[in-house]
PDB file of C-alpha atoms in Angstrom:
ATOM      1  CA  MET A 130      -9.211   2.966 -24.817  1.00 67.00           C
ATOM      2  CA  ILE A 131      -9.622   0.428 -22.010  1.00 69.00           C
ATOM      3  CA  ASN A 132     -12.054   1.431 -19.246  1.00 68.00           C
ATOM      4  CA  THR A 133     -12.441   0.709 -15.547  1.00 63.00           C
ATOM      5  CA  GLU A 134     -14.280  -2.595 -15.851  1.00 68.00           C
ATOM      6  CA  HIS A 135     -11.421  -4.142 -17.864  1.00 83.00           C
ATOM      7  CA  ILE A 136      -8.368  -2.378 -16.400  1.00 90.00           C
ATOM      8  CA  THR A 137      -7.550  -5.215 -13.957  1.00 90.00           C
ATOM      9  CA  GLU A 138      -6.818  -7.444 -16.956  1.00 89.00           C
ATOM     10  CA  TYR A 139      -3.654  -5.351 -17.437  1.00 89.00           C
ATOM     11  CA  ILE A 140      -2.424  -4.884 -13.873  1.00 91.00           C
ATOM     12  CA  PRO A 141      -1.904  -7.299 -10.969  1.00 88.00           C
ATOM     13  CA  GLN A 142      -3.518  -4.990  -8.381  1.00 90.00           C
ATOM     14  CA  ARG A 143      -7.087  -5.532  -7.205  1.00 90.00           C
ATOM     15  CA  PRO A 144      -9.580  -3.283  -5.412  1.00 90.00           C
ATOM     16  CA  PRO A 145      -9.274  -1.354  -3.228  1.00 92.00           C
ATOM     17  CA  ILE A 146      -5.730  -0.628  -4.470  1.00 93.00           C
ATOM     18  CA  VAL A 147      -6.528  -0.073  -8.174  1.00 95.00           C
ATOM     19  CA  MET A 148      -5.193   3.410  -8.919  1.00 97.00           C
ATOM     20  CA  ILE A 149      -5.945   3.740 -12.654  1.00 97.00           C
ATOM     21  CA  SER A 150      -9.336   3.945 -14.354  1.00 96.00           C
ATOM     22  CA  ARG A 151      -8.529   4.037 -18.052  1.00 95.00           C
ATOM     23  CA  LEU A 152      -5.735   3.158 -20.433  1.00 95.00           C
ATOM     24  CA  LEU A 153      -5.645   6.104 -22.856  1.00 95.00           C
ATOM     25  CA  GLU A 154      -2.605   5.338 -25.011  1.00 94.00           C
ATOM     26  CA  ALA A 155      -0.006   2.570 -25.072  1.00 90.00           C
ATOM     27  CA  GLY A 156       3.184   2.561 -27.099  1.00 85.00           C
ATOM     28  CA  GLU A 157       6.490   0.770 -26.996  1.00 82.00           C
ATOM     29  CA  LYS A 158       8.160   3.595 -25.036  1.00 92.00           C
ATOM     30  CA  ASN A 159       5.245   5.304 -23.282  1.00 94.00           C
ATOM     31  CA  ILE A 160       1.785   4.884 -21.816  1.00 96.00           C
ATOM     32  CA  ARG A 161      -0.937   7.254 -20.631  1.00 97.00           C
ATOM     33  CA  THR A 162      -3.681   6.415 -18.158  1.00 97.00           C
ATOM     34  CA  GLY A 163      -6.590   8.242 -16.594  1.00 97.00           C
ATOM     35  CA  PHE A 164      -7.641   7.981 -12.960  1.00 98.00           C
ATOM     36  CA  ASP A 165     -10.855   9.175 -11.319  1.00 97.00           C
ATOM     37  CA  ILE A 166     -10.237   9.805  -7.619  1.00 98.00           C
ATOM     38  CA  ALA A 167     -13.074   8.444  -5.479  1.00 97.00           C
ATOM     39  CA  ALA A 168     -13.751  10.042  -2.107  1.00 97.00           C
ATOM     40  CA  ASP A 169     -13.454   6.621  -0.417  1.00 97.00           C
ATOM     41  CA  ASN A 170     -10.089   5.793  -2.015  1.00 97.00           C
ATOM     42  CA  VAL A 171      -7.693   4.275   0.529  1.00 97.00           C
ATOM     43  CA  PHE A 172      -5.132   7.011  -0.232  1.00 98.00           C
ATOM     44  CA  VAL A 173      -7.559   9.936   0.208  1.00 98.00           C
ATOM     45  CA  GLU A 174      -7.232  11.838   3.447  1.00 98.00           C
ATOM     46  CA  ASP A 175      -9.052  15.076   4.278  1.00 98.00           C
ATOM     47  CA  GLY A 176     -10.476  15.078   0.737  1.00 98.00           C
ATOM     48  CA  LEU A 177      -7.061  14.954  -0.995  1.00 98.00           C
ATOM     49  CA  LEU A 178      -5.188  12.118  -2.694  1.00 98.00           C
ATOM     50  CA  GLN A 179      -1.993  11.754  -0.668  1.00 98.00           C
ATOM     51  CA  ALA A 180       1.559  11.337  -2.024  1.00 98.00           C
ATOM     52  CA  PRO A 181       1.606   7.511  -1.671  1.00 97.00           C
ATOM     53  CA  GLY A 182      -1.467   7.381  -3.922  1.00 98.00           C
ATOM     54  CA  LEU A 183       0.259   9.495  -6.550  1.00 98.00           C
ATOM     55  CA  VAL A 184       3.318   7.218  -6.452  1.00 97.00           C
ATOM     56  CA  GLU A 185       1.106   4.123  -6.689  1.00 97.00           C
ATOM     57  CA  ASN A 186      -0.700   5.700  -9.651  1.00 98.00           C
ATOM     58  CA  ILE A 187       2.642   6.126 -11.442  1.00 98.00           C
ATOM     59  CA  ALA A 188       3.662   2.543 -10.613  1.00 96.00           C
ATOM     60  CA  GLN A 189       0.356   1.122 -11.841  1.00 96.00           C
ATOM     61  CA  THR A 190       0.603   3.121 -15.053  1.00 96.00           C
ATOM     62  CA  ALA A 191       3.989   1.483 -15.642  1.00 94.00           C
ATOM     63  CA  ALA A 192       2.436  -1.898 -14.786  1.00 93.00           C
ATOM     64  CA  ALA A 193      -0.368  -1.277 -17.282  1.00 93.00           C
ATOM     65  CA  ARG A 194       2.201  -0.846 -20.044  1.00 92.00           C
ATOM     66  CA  ILE A 195       3.803  -4.180 -19.189  1.00 90.00           C
ATOM     67  CA  GLY A 196       0.358  -5.783 -18.997  1.00 91.00           C
ATOM     68  CA  TYR A 197      -0.689  -4.250 -22.305  1.00 91.00           C
ATOM     69  CA  LEU A 198       2.417  -5.591 -24.047  1.00 89.00           C
ATOM     70  CA  ALA A 199       1.901  -9.037 -22.452  1.00 90.00           C
ATOM     71  CA  LYS A 200      -1.738  -9.185 -23.597  1.00 90.00           C
ATOM     72  CA  LYS A 201      -0.695  -7.998 -27.066  1.00 91.00           C
ATOM     73  CA  ASN A 202       1.823 -10.889 -27.194  1.00 91.00           C
ATOM     74  CA  ASN A 203      -0.755 -13.312 -25.736  1.00 94.00           C
ATOM     75  CA  THR A 204       1.356 -14.024 -22.632  1.00 91.00           C
ATOM     76  CA  PRO A 205       0.392 -13.847 -18.922  1.00 89.00           C
ATOM     77  CA  VAL A 206       0.596 -10.446 -17.260  1.00 88.00           C
ATOM     78  CA  PRO A 207       3.750 -10.535 -15.067  1.00 88.00           C
ATOM     79  CA  LEU A 208       4.230  -9.067 -11.618  1.00 88.00           C
ATOM     80  CA  GLY A 209       6.418  -6.007 -11.259  1.00 87.00           C
ATOM     81  CA  PHE A 210       8.194  -4.583  -8.227  1.00 91.00           C
ATOM     82  CA  ILE A 211       9.410  -1.062  -7.506  1.00 93.00           C
ATOM     83  CA  GLY A 212      13.171  -1.213  -7.009  1.00 93.00           C
ATOM     84  CA  ALA A 213      13.788   2.492  -6.449  1.00 96.00           C
ATOM     85  CA  ILE A 214      12.098   5.869  -6.599  1.00 97.00           C
ATOM     86  CA  GLN A 215      14.246   8.913  -7.314  1.00 97.00           C
ATOM     87  CA  ASN A 216      13.671  12.617  -7.790  1.00 98.00           C
ATOM     88  CA  LEU A 217      10.141  12.474  -6.383  1.00 98.00           C
ATOM     89  CA  GLU A 218       8.385  15.826  -6.514  1.00 98.00           C
ATOM     90  CA  VAL A 219       4.867  16.229  -5.178  1.00 98.00           C
ATOM     91  CA  LEU A 220       3.783  19.689  -6.248  1.00 98.00           C
ATOM     92  CA  GLU A 221       0.092  19.534  -5.425  1.00 98.00           C
ATOM     93  CA  LEU A 222      -2.355  17.033  -3.921  1.00 98.00           C
ATOM     94  CA  PRO A 223      -5.432  16.546  -6.130  1.00 98.00           C
ATOM     95  CA  ALA A 224      -8.923  16.556  -4.641  1.00 98.00           C
ATOM     96  CA  ALA A 225     -11.240  13.583  -4.452  1.00 98.00           C
ATOM     97  CA  GLY A 226     -13.772  13.722  -7.276  1.00 98.00           C
ATOM     98  CA  SER A 227     -11.216  14.969  -9.794  1.00 98.00           C
ATOM     99  CA  SER A 228      -9.498  13.142 -12.643  1.00 98.00           C
ATOM    100  CA  LEU A 229      -5.805  12.690 -13.341  1.00 98.00           C
ATOM    101  CA  GLU A 230      -3.795  11.802 -16.417  1.00 98.00           C
ATOM    102  CA  THR A 231      -0.515   9.979 -15.898  1.00 98.00           C
ATOM    103  CA  GLU A 232       2.208   9.401 -18.459  1.00 98.00           C
ATOM    104  CA  ILE A 233       5.158   7.078 -18.205  1.00 97.00           C
ATOM    105  CA  VAL A 234       8.110   7.434 -20.580  1.00 98.00           C
ATOM    106  CA  ILE A 235      10.636   4.608 -20.735  1.00 96.00           C
ATOM    107  CA  GLU A 236      14.173   5.867 -20.157  1.00 96.00           C
ATOM    108  CA  HIS A 237      16.023   2.504 -20.181  1.00 94.00           C
ATOM    109  CA  GLU A 238      15.182  -1.192 -20.378  1.00 91.00           C
ATOM    110  CA  VAL A 239      17.750  -3.866 -19.591  1.00 91.00           C
ATOM    111  CA  PHE A 240      16.718  -7.498 -19.059  1.00 88.00           C
ATOM    112  CA  ASN A 241      13.959  -7.425 -16.434  1.00 88.00           C
ATOM    113  CA  ALA A 242      14.676  -3.870 -15.214  1.00 92.00           C
ATOM    114  CA  THR A 243      12.983  -0.768 -16.571  1.00 94.00           C
ATOM    115  CA  VAL A 244      13.721   2.845 -15.628  1.00 96.00           C
ATOM    116  CA  VAL A 245      10.810   5.192 -16.255  1.00 97.00           C
ATOM    117  CA  HIS A 246       9.953   8.832 -15.777  1.00 98.00           C
ATOM    118  CA  GLY A 247       6.379   9.309 -14.621  1.00 98.00           C
ATOM    119  CA  ALA A 248       4.316  12.470 -14.387  1.00 98.00           C
ATOM    120  CA  VAL A 249       0.809  12.902 -12.992  1.00 98.00           C
ATOM    121  CA  ARG A 250      -1.187  15.833 -14.366  1.00 98.00           C
ATOM    122  CA  GLN A 251      -4.511  17.415 -13.623  1.00 98.00           C
ATOM    123  CA  GLU A 252      -5.834  19.753 -16.297  1.00 96.00           C
ATOM    124  CA  GLY A 253      -2.281  20.097 -17.650  1.00 95.00           C
ATOM    125  CA  ARG A 254      -0.681  20.970 -14.270  1.00 97.00           C
ATOM    126  CA  ILE A 255       1.915  18.562 -12.910  1.00 98.00           C
ATOM    127  CA  MET A 256       0.796  17.178  -9.549  1.00 98.00           C
ATOM    128  CA  ALA A 257       3.729  14.807  -9.051  1.00 98.00           C
ATOM    129  CA  GLN A 258       6.640  13.305 -10.950  1.00 98.00           C
ATOM    130  CA  CYS A 259       9.489  10.887 -10.322  1.00 98.00           C
ATOM    131  CA  ASP A 260      11.908   8.424 -11.818  1.00 98.00           C
ATOM    132  CA  MET A 261      11.209   4.815 -10.954  1.00 97.00           C
ATOM    133  CA  LYS A 262      13.167   1.607 -11.396  1.00 97.00           C
ATOM    134  CA  ILE A 263      10.853  -1.376 -11.888  1.00 95.00           C
ATOM    135  CA  PHE A 264      11.767  -5.047 -11.929  1.00 93.00           C
ATOM    136  CA  VAL A 265       9.531  -7.519 -13.714  1.00 89.00           C
ATOM    137  CA  SER A 266       9.300 -11.041 -12.309  1.00 84.00           C
ATOM    138  CA  GLN A 267      10.370 -13.713 -14.793  1.00 71.00           C
ATOM    139  CA  SER A 268       8.647 -16.521 -12.866  1.00 61.00           C
ATOM    140  CA  LYS A 269       4.978 -17.442 -13.074  1.00 52.00           C
TER     141      LYS A 269
END
């Protein structure tokens, strides 16, 4: 497990936009992260993590997988870009002070494009889910 103090080695984002706290599991076709929602998070409004924060959490979980594989292969962590978000469902907004678990499952990978399904859960309940198309930059 990779904790907060080392998570930025796997993702290009930097505070205050870091939206994952822990890397829980990383495989070839999936990844799970944990996220502790701070009250002063830029995406918290009226004590609740807003939908853009949930989407960013899914995107950063996908980025952590790419970063994990890059570090495993001893290559630089590449930048990724969201190309499309489809089928977004926000079922519940989690409260500041709570923890989330996010899982990404790879649906398709072709060249530098990856299609993933992401789901954010709190205590087993789905908070949000979507399909996301991510493009990974091939340049340094």
